[in-house]
PDB file of C-alpha atoms in Angstrom:
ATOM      1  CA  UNK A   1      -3.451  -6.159 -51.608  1.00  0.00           C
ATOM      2  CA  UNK A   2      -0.960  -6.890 -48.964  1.00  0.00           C
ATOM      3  CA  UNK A   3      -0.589 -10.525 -47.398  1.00  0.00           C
ATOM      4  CA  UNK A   4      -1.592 -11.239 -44.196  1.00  0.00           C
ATOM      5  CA  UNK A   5       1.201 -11.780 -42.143  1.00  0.00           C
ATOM      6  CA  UNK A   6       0.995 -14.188 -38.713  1.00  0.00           C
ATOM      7  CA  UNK A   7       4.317 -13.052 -37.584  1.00  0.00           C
ATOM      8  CA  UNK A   8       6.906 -15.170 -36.022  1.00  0.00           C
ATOM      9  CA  UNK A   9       7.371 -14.472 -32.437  1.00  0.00           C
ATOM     10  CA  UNK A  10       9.757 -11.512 -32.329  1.00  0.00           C
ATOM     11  CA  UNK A  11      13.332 -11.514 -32.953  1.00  0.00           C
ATOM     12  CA  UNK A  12      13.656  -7.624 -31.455  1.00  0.00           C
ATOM     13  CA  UNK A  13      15.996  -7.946 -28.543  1.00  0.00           C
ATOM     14  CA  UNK A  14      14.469  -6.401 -26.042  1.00  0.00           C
ATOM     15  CA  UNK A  15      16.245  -5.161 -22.769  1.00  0.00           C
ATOM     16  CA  UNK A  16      16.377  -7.789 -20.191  1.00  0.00           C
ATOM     17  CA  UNK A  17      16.894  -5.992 -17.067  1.00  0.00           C
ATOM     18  CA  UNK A  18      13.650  -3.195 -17.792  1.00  0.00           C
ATOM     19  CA  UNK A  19      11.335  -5.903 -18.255  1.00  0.00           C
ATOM     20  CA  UNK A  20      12.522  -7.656 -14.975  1.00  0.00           C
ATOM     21  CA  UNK A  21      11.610  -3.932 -13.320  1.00  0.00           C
ATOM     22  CA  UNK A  22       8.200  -3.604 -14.948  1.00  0.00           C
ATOM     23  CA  UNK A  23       7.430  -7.406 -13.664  1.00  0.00           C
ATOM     24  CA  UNK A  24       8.923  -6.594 -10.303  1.00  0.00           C
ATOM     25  CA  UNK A  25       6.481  -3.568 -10.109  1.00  0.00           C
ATOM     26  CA  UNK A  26       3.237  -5.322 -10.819  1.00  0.00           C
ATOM     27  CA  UNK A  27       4.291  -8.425  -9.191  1.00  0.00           C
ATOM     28  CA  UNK A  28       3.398  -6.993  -5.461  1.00  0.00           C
ATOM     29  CA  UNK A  29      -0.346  -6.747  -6.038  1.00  0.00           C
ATOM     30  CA  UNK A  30      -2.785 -10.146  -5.123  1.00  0.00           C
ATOM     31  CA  UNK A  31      -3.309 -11.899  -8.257  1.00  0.00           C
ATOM     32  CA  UNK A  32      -0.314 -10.372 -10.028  1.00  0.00           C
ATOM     33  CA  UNK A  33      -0.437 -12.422 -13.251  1.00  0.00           C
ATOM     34  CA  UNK A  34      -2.931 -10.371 -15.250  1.00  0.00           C
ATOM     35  CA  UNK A  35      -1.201  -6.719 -14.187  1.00  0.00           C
ATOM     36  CA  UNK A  36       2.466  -8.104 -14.598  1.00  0.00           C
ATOM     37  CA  UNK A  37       1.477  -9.133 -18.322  1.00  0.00           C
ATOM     38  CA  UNK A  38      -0.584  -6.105 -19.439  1.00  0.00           C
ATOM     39  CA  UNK A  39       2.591  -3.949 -17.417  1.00  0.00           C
ATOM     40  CA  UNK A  40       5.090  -6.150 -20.311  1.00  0.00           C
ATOM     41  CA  UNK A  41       2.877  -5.801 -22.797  1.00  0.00           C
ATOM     42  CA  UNK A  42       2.707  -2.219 -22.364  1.00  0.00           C
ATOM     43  CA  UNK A  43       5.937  -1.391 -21.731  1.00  0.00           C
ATOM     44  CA  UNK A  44       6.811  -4.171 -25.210  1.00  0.00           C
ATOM     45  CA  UNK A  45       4.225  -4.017 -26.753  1.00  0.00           C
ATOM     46  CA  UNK A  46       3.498  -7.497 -27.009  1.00  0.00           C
ATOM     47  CA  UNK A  47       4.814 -10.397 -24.553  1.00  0.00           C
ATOM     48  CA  UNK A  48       7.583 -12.155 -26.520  1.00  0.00           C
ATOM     49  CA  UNK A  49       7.893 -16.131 -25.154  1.00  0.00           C
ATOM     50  CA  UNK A  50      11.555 -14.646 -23.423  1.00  0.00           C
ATOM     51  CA  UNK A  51       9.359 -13.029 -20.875  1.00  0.00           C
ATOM     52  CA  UNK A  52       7.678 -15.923 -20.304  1.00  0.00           C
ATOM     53  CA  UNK A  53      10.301 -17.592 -17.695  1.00  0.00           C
ATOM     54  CA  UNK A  54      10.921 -14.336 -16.381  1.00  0.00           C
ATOM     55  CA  UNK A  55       7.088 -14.012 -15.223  1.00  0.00           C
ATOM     56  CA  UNK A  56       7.292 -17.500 -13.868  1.00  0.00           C
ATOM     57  CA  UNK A  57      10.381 -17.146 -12.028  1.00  0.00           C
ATOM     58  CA  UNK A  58       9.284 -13.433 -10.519  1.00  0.00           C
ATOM     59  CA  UNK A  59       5.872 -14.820  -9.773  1.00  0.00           C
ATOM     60  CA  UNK A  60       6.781 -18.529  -8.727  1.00  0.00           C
ATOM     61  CA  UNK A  61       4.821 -20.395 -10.798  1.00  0.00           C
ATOM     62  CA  UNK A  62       5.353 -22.766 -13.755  1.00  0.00           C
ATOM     63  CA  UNK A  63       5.989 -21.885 -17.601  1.00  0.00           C
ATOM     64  CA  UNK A  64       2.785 -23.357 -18.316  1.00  0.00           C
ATOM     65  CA  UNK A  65       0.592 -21.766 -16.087  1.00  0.00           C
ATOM     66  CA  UNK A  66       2.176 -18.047 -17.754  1.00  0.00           C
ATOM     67  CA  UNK A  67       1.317 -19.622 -20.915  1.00  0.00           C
ATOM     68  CA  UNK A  68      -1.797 -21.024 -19.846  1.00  0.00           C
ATOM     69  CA  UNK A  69      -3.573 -17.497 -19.412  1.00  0.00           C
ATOM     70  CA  UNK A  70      -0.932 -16.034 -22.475  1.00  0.00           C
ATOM     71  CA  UNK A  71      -3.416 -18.608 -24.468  1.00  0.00           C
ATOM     72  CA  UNK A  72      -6.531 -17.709 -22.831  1.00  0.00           C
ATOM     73  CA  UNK A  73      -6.257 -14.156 -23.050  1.00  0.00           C
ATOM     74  CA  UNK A  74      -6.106 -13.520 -26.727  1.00  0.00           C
ATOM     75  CA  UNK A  75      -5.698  -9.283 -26.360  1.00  0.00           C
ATOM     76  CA  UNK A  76      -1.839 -10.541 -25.550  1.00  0.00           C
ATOM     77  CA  UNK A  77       0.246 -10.291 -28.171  1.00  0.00           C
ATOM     78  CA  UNK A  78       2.619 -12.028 -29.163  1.00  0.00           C
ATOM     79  CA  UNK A  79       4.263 -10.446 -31.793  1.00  0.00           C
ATOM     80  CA  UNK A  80       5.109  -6.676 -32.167  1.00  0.00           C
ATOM     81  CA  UNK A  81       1.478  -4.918 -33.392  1.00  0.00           C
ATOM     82  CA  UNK A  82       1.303  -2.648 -36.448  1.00  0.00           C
ATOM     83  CA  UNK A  83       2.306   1.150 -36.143  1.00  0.00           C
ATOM     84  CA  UNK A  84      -1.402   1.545 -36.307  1.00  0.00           C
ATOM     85  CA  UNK A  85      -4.533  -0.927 -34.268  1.00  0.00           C
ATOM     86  CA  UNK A  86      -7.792  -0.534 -36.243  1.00  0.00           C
ATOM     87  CA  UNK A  87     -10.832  -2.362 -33.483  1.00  0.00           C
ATOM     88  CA  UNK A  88     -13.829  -2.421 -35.077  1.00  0.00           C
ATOM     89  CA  UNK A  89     -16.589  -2.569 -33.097  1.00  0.00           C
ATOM     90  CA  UNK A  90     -18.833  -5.835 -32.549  1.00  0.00           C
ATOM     91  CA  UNK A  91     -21.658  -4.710 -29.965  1.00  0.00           C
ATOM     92  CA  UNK A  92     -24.927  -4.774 -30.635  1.00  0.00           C
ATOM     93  CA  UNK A  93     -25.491  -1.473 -31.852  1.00  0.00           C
ATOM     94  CA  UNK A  94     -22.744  -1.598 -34.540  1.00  0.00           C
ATOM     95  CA  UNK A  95     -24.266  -4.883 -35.351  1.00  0.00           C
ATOM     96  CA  UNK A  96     -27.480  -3.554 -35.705  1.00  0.00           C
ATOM     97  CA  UNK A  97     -26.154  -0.670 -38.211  1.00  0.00           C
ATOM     98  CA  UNK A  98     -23.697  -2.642 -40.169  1.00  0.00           C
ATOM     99  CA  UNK A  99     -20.744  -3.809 -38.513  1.00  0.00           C
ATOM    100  CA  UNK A 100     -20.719  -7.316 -39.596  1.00  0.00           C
ATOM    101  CA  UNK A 101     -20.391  -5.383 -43.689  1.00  0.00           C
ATOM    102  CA  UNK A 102     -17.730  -3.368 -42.550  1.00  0.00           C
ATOM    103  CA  UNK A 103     -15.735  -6.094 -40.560  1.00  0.00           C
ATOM    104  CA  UNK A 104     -15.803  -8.192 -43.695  1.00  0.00           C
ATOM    105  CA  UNK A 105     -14.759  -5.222 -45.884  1.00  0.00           C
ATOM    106  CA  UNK A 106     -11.970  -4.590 -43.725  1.00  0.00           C
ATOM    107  CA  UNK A 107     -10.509  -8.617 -43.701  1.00  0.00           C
ATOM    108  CA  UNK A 108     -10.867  -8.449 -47.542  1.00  0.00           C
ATOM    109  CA  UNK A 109      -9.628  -5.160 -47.921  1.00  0.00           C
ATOM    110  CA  UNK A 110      -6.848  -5.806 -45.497  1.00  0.00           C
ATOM    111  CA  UNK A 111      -6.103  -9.154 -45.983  1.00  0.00           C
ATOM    112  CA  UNK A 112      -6.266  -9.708 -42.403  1.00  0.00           C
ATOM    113  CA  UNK A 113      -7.903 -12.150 -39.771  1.00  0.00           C
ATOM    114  CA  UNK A 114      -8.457 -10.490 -36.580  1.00  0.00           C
ATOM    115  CA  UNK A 115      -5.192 -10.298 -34.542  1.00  0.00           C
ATOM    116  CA  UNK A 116      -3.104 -10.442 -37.918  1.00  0.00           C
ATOM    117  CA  UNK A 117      -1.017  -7.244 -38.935  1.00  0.00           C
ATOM    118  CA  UNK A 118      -0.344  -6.435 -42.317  1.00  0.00           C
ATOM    119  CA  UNK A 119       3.366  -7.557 -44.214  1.00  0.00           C
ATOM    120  CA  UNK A 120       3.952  -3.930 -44.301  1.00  0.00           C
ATOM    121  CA  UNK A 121       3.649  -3.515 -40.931  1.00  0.00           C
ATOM    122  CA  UNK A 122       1.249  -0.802 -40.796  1.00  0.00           C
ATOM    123  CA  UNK A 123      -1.841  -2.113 -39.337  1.00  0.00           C
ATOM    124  CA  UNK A 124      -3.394  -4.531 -36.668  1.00  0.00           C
ATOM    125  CA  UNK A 125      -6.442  -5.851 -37.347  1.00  0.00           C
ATOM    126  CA  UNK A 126      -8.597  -6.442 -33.814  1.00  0.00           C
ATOM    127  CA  UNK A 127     -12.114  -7.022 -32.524  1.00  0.00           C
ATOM    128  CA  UNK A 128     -13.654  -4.746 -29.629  1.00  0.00           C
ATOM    129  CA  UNK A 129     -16.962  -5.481 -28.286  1.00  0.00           C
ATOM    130  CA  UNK A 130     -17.818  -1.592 -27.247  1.00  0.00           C
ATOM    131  CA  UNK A 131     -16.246   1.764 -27.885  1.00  0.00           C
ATOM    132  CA  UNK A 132     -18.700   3.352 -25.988  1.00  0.00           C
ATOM    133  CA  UNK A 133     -19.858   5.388 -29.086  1.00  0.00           C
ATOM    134  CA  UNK A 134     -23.237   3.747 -30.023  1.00  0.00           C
ATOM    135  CA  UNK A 135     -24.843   6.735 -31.179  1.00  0.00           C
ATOM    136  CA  UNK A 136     -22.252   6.771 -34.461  1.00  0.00           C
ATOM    137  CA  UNK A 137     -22.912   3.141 -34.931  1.00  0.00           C
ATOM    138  CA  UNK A 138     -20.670   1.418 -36.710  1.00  0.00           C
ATOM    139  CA  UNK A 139     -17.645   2.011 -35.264  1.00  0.00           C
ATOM    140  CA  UNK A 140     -13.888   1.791 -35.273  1.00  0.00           C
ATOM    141  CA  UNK A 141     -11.376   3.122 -33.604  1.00  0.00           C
ATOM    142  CA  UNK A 142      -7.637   3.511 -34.513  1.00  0.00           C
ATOM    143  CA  UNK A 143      -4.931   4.066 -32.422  1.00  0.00           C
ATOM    144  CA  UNK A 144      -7.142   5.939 -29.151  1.00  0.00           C
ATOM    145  CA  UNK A 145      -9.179   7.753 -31.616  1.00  0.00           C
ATOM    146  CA  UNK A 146     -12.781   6.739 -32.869  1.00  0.00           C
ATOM    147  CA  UNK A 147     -14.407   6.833 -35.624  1.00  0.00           C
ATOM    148  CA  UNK A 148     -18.194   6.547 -36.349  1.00  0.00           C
ATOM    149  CA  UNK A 149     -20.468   5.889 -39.011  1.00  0.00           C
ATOM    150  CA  UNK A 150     -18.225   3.766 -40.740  1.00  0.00           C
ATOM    151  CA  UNK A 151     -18.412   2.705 -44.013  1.00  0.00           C
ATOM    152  CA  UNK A 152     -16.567   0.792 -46.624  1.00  0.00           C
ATOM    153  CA  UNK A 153     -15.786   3.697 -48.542  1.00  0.00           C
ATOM    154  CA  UNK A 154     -14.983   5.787 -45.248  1.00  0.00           C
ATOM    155  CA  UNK A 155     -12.483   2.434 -44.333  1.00  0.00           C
ATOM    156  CA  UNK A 156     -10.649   2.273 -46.899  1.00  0.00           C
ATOM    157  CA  UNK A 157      -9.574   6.607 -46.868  1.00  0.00           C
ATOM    158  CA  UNK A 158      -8.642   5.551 -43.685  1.00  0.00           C
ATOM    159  CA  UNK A 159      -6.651   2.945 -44.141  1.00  0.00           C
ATOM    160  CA  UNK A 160      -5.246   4.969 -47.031  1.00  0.00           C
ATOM    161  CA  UNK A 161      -4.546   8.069 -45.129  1.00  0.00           C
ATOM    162  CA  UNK A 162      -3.108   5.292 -41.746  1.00  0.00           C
ATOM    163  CA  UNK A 163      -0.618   3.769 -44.565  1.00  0.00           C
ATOM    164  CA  UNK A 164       0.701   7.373 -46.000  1.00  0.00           C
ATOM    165  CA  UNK A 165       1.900   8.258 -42.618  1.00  0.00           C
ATOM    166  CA  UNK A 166       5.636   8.298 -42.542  1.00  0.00           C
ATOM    167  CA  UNK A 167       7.384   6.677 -39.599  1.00  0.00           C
ATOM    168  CA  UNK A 168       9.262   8.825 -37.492  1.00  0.00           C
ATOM    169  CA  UNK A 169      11.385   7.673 -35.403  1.00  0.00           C
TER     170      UNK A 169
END
C-alpha cells in the first residue's frame, strides 16, 4: 500500500506574469475573492502560498484575509492534486446504500485521508456531498466521470485500472 502523502506546498515554479492575468480577470466582478481563487486554482491547479500576496495586492486586502477564506474553504488546494480526483459521494442516498463502507474501503485501501493524494502521485482522495446520480447509489466519480453502484471490489479495479494509466505528457 502506498503512504499517504500531505504534500509540502509546491516547489513547481509556476509563471508569474499568467497568474497576475487570470487574477486581473476575475478581479473586476463584486466580491472578487472567491472567483479570483477558483480562476488560480483552475488555471494551477491548486493555489500555491506565492499567489497569496499577489491576490492581496490585486484585490487590496491583507495576506490574512486571502488566507483567511484559503483556510475556510477546504476544496482549495494547496498542493498540486493527483493525475486522477476520486469524490466519493456523502449524500444521503449514498449513505443510505453504503457509502460510509466504501469511503472507509477507499482510506484503507488508499492510504488516504480526504484531501491527501497518494506518494505516487496518482490519486486525490476528496469528499462530495452530491453527484447528482442517486439512483446508482453509492457513488464516485473520477476525474468528470461517475460511477455508480460502487463497491469495494468495483473500487479497487478502479483504482487499479486509474494507476495503470501512463502519463502522457
Amino acid at each position: 500500500m502506498p503512504h499517504a502523502s500531505a504534500p509540502p506546498d509546491d516547489p513547481t515554479p509556476f509563471n508569474t506574469d499568467a497568474v497576475r492575468e487570470v487574477i486581473r480577470a476575475a478581479a473586476s466582478v463584486p466580491g472578487a475573492m472567491l472567483p479570483v481563487l477558483h480562476a488560480v486554482q483552475g488555471h494551477l491547479g491548486h493555489i500555491p502560498s506565492e499567489v497569496v500576496p499577489l491576490v492581496a495586492q490585486a484585490l487590496n486586502v491583507s495576506r490574512a484575509e486571502v488566507q483567511g477564506v484559503l483556510d475556510f474553504y477546504h476544496d482549495f488546494r494547496r498542493a498540486p492534486p493527483g493525475r486522477h480526483l476520486v469524490w466519493i459521494c456523502r449524500a444521503e442516498s449514498c449513505q443510505a446504500m453504503g457509502a460510509e463502507a466504501i469511503e472507509t474501503h477507499a482510506r484503507n485501501h488508499l492510504g488516504l485521508a480526504y484531501h491527501e493524494t497518494t506518494a505516487d502521485g496518482a490519486l486525490t482522495l476528496e469528499p462530495v456531498y452530491c453527484l447528482g446520480n442517486c439512483a446508482c447509489s453509492p457513488a464516485v466519480r473520477v476525474d468528470g466521470e461517475i460511477h455508480g453502484r460502487m463497491d469495494p471490489i468495483r473500487f479497487e479495479k478502479l483504482v487499479e485500472e486509474l494507476r495503470a494509466e501512463t502519463v502522457t505528457a
